[in-house]
CSV table of C-alpha atoms and ligand atoms in Angstrom, one decimal:
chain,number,residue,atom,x,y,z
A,1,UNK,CA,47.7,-60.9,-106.6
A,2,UNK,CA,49.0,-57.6,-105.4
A,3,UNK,CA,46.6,-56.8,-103.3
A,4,UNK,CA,46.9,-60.0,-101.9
A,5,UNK,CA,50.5,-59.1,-101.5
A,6,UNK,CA,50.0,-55.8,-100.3
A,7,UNK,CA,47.5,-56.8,-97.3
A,8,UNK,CA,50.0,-59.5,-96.6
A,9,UNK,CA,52.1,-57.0,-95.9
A,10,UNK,CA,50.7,-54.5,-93.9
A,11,UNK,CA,49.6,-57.3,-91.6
A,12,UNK,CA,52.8,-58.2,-90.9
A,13,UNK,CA,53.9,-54.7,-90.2
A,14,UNK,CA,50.4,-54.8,-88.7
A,15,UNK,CA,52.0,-57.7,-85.7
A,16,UNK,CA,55.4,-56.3,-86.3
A,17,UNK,CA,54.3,-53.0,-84.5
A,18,UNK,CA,51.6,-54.4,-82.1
A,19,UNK,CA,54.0,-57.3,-80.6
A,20,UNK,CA,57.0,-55.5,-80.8
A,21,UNK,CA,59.0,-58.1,-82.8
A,22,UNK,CA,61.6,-55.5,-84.3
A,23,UNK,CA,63.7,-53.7,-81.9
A,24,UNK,CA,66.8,-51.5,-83.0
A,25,UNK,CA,69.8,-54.3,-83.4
A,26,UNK,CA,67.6,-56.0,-85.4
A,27,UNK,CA,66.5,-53.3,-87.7
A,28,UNK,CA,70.0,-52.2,-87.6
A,29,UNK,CA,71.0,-55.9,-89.4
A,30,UNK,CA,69.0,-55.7,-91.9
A,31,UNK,CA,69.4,-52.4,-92.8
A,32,UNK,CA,73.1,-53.0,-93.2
A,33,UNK,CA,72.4,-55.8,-95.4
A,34,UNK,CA,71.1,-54.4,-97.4
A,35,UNK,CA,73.5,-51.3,-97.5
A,36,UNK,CA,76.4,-54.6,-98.3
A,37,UNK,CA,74.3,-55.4,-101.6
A,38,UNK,CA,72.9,-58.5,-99.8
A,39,UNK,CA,69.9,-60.1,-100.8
A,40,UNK,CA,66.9,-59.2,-99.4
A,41,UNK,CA,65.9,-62.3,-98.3
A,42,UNK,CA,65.9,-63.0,-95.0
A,43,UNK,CA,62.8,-64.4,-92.9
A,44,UNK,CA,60.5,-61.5,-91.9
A,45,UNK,CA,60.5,-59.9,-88.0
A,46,UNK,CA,56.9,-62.2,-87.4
A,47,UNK,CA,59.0,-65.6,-88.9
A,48,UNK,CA,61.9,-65.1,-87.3
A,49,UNK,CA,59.7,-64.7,-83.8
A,50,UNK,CA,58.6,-67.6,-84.7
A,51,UNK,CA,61.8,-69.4,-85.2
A,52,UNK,CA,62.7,-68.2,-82.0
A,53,UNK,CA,59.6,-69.7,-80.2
A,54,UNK,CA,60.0,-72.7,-81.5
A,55,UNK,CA,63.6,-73.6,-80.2
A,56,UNK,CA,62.7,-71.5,-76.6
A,57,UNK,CA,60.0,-74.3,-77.1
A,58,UNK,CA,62.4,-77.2,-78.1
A,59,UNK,CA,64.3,-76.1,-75.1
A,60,UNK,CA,67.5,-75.6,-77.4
A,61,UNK,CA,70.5,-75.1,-75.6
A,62,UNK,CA,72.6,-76.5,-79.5
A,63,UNK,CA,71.3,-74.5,-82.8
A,64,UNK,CA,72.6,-75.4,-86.3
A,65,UNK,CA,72.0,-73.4,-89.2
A,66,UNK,CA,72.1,-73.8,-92.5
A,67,UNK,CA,72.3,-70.4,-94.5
A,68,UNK,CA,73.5,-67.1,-92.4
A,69,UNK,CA,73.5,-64.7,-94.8
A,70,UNK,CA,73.7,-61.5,-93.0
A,71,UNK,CA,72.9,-63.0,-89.8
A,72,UNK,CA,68.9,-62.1,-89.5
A,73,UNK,CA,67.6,-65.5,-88.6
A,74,UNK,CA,70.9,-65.9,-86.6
A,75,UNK,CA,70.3,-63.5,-84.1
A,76,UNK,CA,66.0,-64.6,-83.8
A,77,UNK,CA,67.8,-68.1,-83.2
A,78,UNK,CA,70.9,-66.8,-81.0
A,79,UNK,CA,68.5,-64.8,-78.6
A,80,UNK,CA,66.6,-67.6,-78.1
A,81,UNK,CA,69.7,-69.7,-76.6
A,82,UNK,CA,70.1,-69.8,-72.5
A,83,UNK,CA,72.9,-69.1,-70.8
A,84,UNK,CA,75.7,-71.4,-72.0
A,85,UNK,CA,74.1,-71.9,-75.1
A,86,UNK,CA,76.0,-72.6,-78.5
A,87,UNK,CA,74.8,-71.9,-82.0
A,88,UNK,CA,77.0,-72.9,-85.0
A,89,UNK,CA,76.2,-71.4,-88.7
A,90,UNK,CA,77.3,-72.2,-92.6
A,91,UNK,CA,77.7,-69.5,-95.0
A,92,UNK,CA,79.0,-69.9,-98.7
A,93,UNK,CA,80.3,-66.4,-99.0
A,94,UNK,CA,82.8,-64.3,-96.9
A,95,UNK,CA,81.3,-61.1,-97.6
A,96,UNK,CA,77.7,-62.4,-96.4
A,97,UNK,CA,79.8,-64.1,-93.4
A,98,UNK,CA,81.6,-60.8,-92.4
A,99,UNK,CA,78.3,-58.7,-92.9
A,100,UNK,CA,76.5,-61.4,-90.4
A,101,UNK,CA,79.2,-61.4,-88.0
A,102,UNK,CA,79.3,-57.2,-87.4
A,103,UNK,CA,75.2,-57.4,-86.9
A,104,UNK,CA,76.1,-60.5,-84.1
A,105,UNK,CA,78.3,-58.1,-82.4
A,106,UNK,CA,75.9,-55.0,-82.6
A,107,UNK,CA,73.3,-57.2,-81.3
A,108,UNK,CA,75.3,-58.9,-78.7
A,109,UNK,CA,75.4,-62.3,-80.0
A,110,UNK,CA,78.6,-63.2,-81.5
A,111,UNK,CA,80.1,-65.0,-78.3
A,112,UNK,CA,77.2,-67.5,-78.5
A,113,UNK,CA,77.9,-68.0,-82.6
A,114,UNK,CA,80.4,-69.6,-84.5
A,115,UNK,CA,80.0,-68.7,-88.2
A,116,UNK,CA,81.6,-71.4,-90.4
A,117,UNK,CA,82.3,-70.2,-94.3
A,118,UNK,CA,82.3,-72.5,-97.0
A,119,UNK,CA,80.0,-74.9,-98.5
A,120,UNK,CA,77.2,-76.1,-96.1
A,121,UNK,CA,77.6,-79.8,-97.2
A,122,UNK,CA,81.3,-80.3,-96.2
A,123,UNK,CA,80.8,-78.2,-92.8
A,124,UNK,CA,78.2,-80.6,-91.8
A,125,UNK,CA,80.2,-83.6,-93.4
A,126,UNK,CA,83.0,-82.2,-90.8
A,127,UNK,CA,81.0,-82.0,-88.2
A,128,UNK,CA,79.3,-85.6,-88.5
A,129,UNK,CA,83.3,-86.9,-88.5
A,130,UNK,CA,84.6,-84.7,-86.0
A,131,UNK,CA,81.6,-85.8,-83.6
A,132,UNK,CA,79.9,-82.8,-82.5
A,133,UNK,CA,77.4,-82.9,-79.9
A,134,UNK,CA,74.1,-83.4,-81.1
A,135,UNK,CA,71.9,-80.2,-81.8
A,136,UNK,CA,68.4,-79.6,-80.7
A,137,UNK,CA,67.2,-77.5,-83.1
A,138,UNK,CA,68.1,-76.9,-87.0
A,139,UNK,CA,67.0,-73.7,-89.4
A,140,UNK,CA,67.8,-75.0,-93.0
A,141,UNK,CA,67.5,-72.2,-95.5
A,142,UNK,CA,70.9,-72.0,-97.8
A,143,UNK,CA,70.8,-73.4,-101.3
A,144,UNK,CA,67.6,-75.2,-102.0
A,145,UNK,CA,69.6,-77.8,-105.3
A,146,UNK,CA,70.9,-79.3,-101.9
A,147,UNK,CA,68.2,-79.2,-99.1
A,148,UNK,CA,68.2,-83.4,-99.0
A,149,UNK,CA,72.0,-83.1,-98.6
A,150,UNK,CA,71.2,-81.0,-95.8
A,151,UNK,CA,68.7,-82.7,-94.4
A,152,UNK,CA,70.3,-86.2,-94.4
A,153,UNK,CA,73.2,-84.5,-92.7
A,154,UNK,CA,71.2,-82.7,-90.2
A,155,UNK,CA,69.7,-85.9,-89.2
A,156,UNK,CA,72.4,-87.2,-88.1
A,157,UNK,CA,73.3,-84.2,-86.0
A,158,UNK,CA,70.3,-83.6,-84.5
A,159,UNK,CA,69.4,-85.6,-81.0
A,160,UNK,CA,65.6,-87.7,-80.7
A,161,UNK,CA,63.4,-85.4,-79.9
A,162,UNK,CA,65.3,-82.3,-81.7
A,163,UNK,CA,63.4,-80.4,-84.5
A,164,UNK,CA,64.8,-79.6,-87.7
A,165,UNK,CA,63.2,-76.4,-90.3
A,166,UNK,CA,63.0,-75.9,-93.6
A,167,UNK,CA,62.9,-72.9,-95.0
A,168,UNK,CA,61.0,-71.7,-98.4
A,169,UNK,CA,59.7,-75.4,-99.3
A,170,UNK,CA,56.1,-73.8,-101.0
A,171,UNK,CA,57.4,-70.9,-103.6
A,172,UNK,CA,54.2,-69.6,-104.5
A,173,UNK,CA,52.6,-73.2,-104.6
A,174,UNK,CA,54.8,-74.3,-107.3
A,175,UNK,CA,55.9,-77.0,-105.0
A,176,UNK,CA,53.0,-79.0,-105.5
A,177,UNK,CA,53.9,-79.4,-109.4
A,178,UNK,CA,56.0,-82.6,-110.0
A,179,UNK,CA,56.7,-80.9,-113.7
A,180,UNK,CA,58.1,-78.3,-112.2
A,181,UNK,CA,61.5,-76.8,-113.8
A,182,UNK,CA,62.7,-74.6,-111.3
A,183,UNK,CA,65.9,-76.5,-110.0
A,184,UNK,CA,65.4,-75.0,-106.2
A,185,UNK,CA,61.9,-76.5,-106.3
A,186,UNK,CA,63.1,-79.8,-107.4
A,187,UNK,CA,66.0,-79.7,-104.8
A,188,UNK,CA,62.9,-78.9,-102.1
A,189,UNK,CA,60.4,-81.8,-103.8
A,190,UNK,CA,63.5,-84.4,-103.4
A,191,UNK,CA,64.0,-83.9,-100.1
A,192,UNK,CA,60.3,-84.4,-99.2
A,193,UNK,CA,60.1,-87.6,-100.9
A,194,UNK,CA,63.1,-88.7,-98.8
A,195,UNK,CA,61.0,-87.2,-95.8
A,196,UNK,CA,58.0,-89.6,-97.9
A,197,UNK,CA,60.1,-92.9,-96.7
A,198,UNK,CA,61.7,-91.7,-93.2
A,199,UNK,CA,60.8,-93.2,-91.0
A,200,UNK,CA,62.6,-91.5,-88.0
A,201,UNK,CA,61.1,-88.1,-88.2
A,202,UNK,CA,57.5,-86.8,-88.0
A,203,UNK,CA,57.1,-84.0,-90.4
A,204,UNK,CA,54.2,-81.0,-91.7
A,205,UNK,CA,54.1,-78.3,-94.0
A,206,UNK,CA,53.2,-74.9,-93.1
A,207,UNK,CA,52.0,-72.3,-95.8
A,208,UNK,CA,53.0,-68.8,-95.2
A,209,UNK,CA,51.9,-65.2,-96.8
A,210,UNK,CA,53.8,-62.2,-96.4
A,211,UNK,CA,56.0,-59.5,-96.5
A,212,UNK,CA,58.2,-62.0,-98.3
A,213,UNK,CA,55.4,-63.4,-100.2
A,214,UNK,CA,53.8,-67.1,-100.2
A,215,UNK,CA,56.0,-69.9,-99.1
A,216,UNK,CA,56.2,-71.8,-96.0
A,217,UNK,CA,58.0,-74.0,-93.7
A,218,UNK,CA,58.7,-77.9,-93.4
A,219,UNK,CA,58.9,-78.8,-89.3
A,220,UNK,CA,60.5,-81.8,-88.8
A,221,UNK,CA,60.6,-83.5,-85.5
A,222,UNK,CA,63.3,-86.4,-84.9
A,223,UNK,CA,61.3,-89.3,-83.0
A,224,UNK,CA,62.8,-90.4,-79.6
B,1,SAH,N1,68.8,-67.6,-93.0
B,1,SAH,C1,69.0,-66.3,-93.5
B,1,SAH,C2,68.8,-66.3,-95.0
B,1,SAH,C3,69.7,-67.2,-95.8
B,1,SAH,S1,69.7,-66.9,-97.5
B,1,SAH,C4,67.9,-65.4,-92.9
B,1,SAH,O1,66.7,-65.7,-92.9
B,1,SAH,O2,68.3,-64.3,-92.3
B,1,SAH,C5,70.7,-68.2,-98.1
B,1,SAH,C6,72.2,-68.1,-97.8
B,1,SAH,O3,72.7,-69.4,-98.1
B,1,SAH,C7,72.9,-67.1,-98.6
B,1,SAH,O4,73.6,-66.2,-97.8
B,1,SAH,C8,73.8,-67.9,-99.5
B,1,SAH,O5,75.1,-67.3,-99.7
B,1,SAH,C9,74.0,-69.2,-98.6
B,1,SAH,N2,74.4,-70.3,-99.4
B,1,SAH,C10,74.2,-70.6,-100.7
B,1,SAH,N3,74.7,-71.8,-101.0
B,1,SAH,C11,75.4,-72.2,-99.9
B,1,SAH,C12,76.2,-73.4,-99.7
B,1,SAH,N4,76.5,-74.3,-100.6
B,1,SAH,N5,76.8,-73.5,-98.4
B,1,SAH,C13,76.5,-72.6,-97.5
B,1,SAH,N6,75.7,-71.5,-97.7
B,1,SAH,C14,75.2,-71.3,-98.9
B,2,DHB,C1,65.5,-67.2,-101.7
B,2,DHB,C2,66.2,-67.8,-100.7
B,2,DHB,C3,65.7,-67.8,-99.4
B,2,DHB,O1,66.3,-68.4,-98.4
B,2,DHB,C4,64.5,-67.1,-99.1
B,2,DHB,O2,64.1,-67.1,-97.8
B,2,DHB,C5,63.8,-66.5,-100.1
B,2,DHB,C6,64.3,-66.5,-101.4
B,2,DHB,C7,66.0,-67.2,-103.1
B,2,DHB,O3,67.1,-67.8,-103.3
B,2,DHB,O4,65.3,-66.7,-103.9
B,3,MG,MG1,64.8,-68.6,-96.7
């Protein structure tokens, strides 16, 4: 297992380096998360490239997501808005909220973002009442105890055709155990078998290895 882990790693440094997916402002946000006490758990440079493809690719001009913590995935996701774009974010705690929003303004972002602290669930409850415009694209990664939460809610704020993401939905494979204890895996296993019955989206698992280990993604696309 740790070689496994350490070959999973120097490939992605591997792509990291030979695609250029790091450049200084992001760099400089992680390394000032982690200077904060933050966890280290943001996506990696290659995912959050990826993230960043795939709403270039859903044409986003709306992003939600669910989770900022020091603002990583939020710039992959910001960068990848066009002019006139709008991203919106949740974030539980202030000091995760105030680290994210000085790496948005070293990176040049922070116009595009609006960061709103508190819990997750009654920002998006907000938003369903207040009507916001519909998103394109959605990156849910905060607490995993309330991914169907988030999901149902992101459902109704995402427009037909819009893609929503899961984040960390394999956890070393232990999602694939229905006896499972861990509450986070339980959260991610009852939000798939909501996924099981719905019949308005159109949804796969991706496995991932890495520099943050073996997990992966749900993709979710809304049906038109
Ligand atoms: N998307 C980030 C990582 C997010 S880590 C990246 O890849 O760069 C998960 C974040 O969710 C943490 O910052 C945590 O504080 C936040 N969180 C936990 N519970 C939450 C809640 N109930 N509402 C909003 N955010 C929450
Ligand atoms: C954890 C949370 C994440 O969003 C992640 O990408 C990895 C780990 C965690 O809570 O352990
Ligand atoms: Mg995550």
């Amino acid at each position: 297992m740790t070689d496994d882990t350490s070959r999973w790693e120097a490939v992605d440094d591997y792509y990291d380096d030979a695609l250029s997916i790091s450049d200084s402002a992001l760099r400089g946000a992680l390394a000032r998360s982690a200077e904060a006490g933050l966890p280290e758990i943001a996506v990696t440079p290659n995912q959050g490239r990826l993230l960043s493809l795939m709403a270039k690719s859903a044409g986003a001009a709306r992003i939600l997501e669910v989770g900022t913590l020091g603002g990583y995935s939020t710039i992959w996701l910001a960068r990848a808005l066009p002019a006139g774009g709008q991203l919106v974010t949740c974030e539980l705690d202030p000091k995760h909220a105030e680290v994210a929003r000085q790496n948005l303004t070293d990176a040049g972002c922070a116009d595009l973002v609006t960061i709103h602290v508190g819990p997750a669930a009654e920002t998006l409850s907000a938003l369903v009442s207040g009507n916001e415009p519909a998103f394109d694209f959605v990156f849910i990664d905060a607490d995993k105890e309330s991914y169907l939460t988030y999901f149902e809610l992101a459902l109704k704020l995402t427009r037909p055709g819009g893609l929503i993401v899961l984040d960390n939905v394999v956890r070393k494979g232990e999602v694939a155990n229905p006896e499972t204890t861990d509450p986070r895996v339980q959260g991610v296993r009852a939000c798939v078998e909501l996924l099981s019955r719905e019949t308005r989206v159109e949804a796969t698992a991706i496995q991932t290895v890495g520099a943050k280990g073996y997990d992966g993604f749900i993709l979710a696309r809304v049906l038109e």
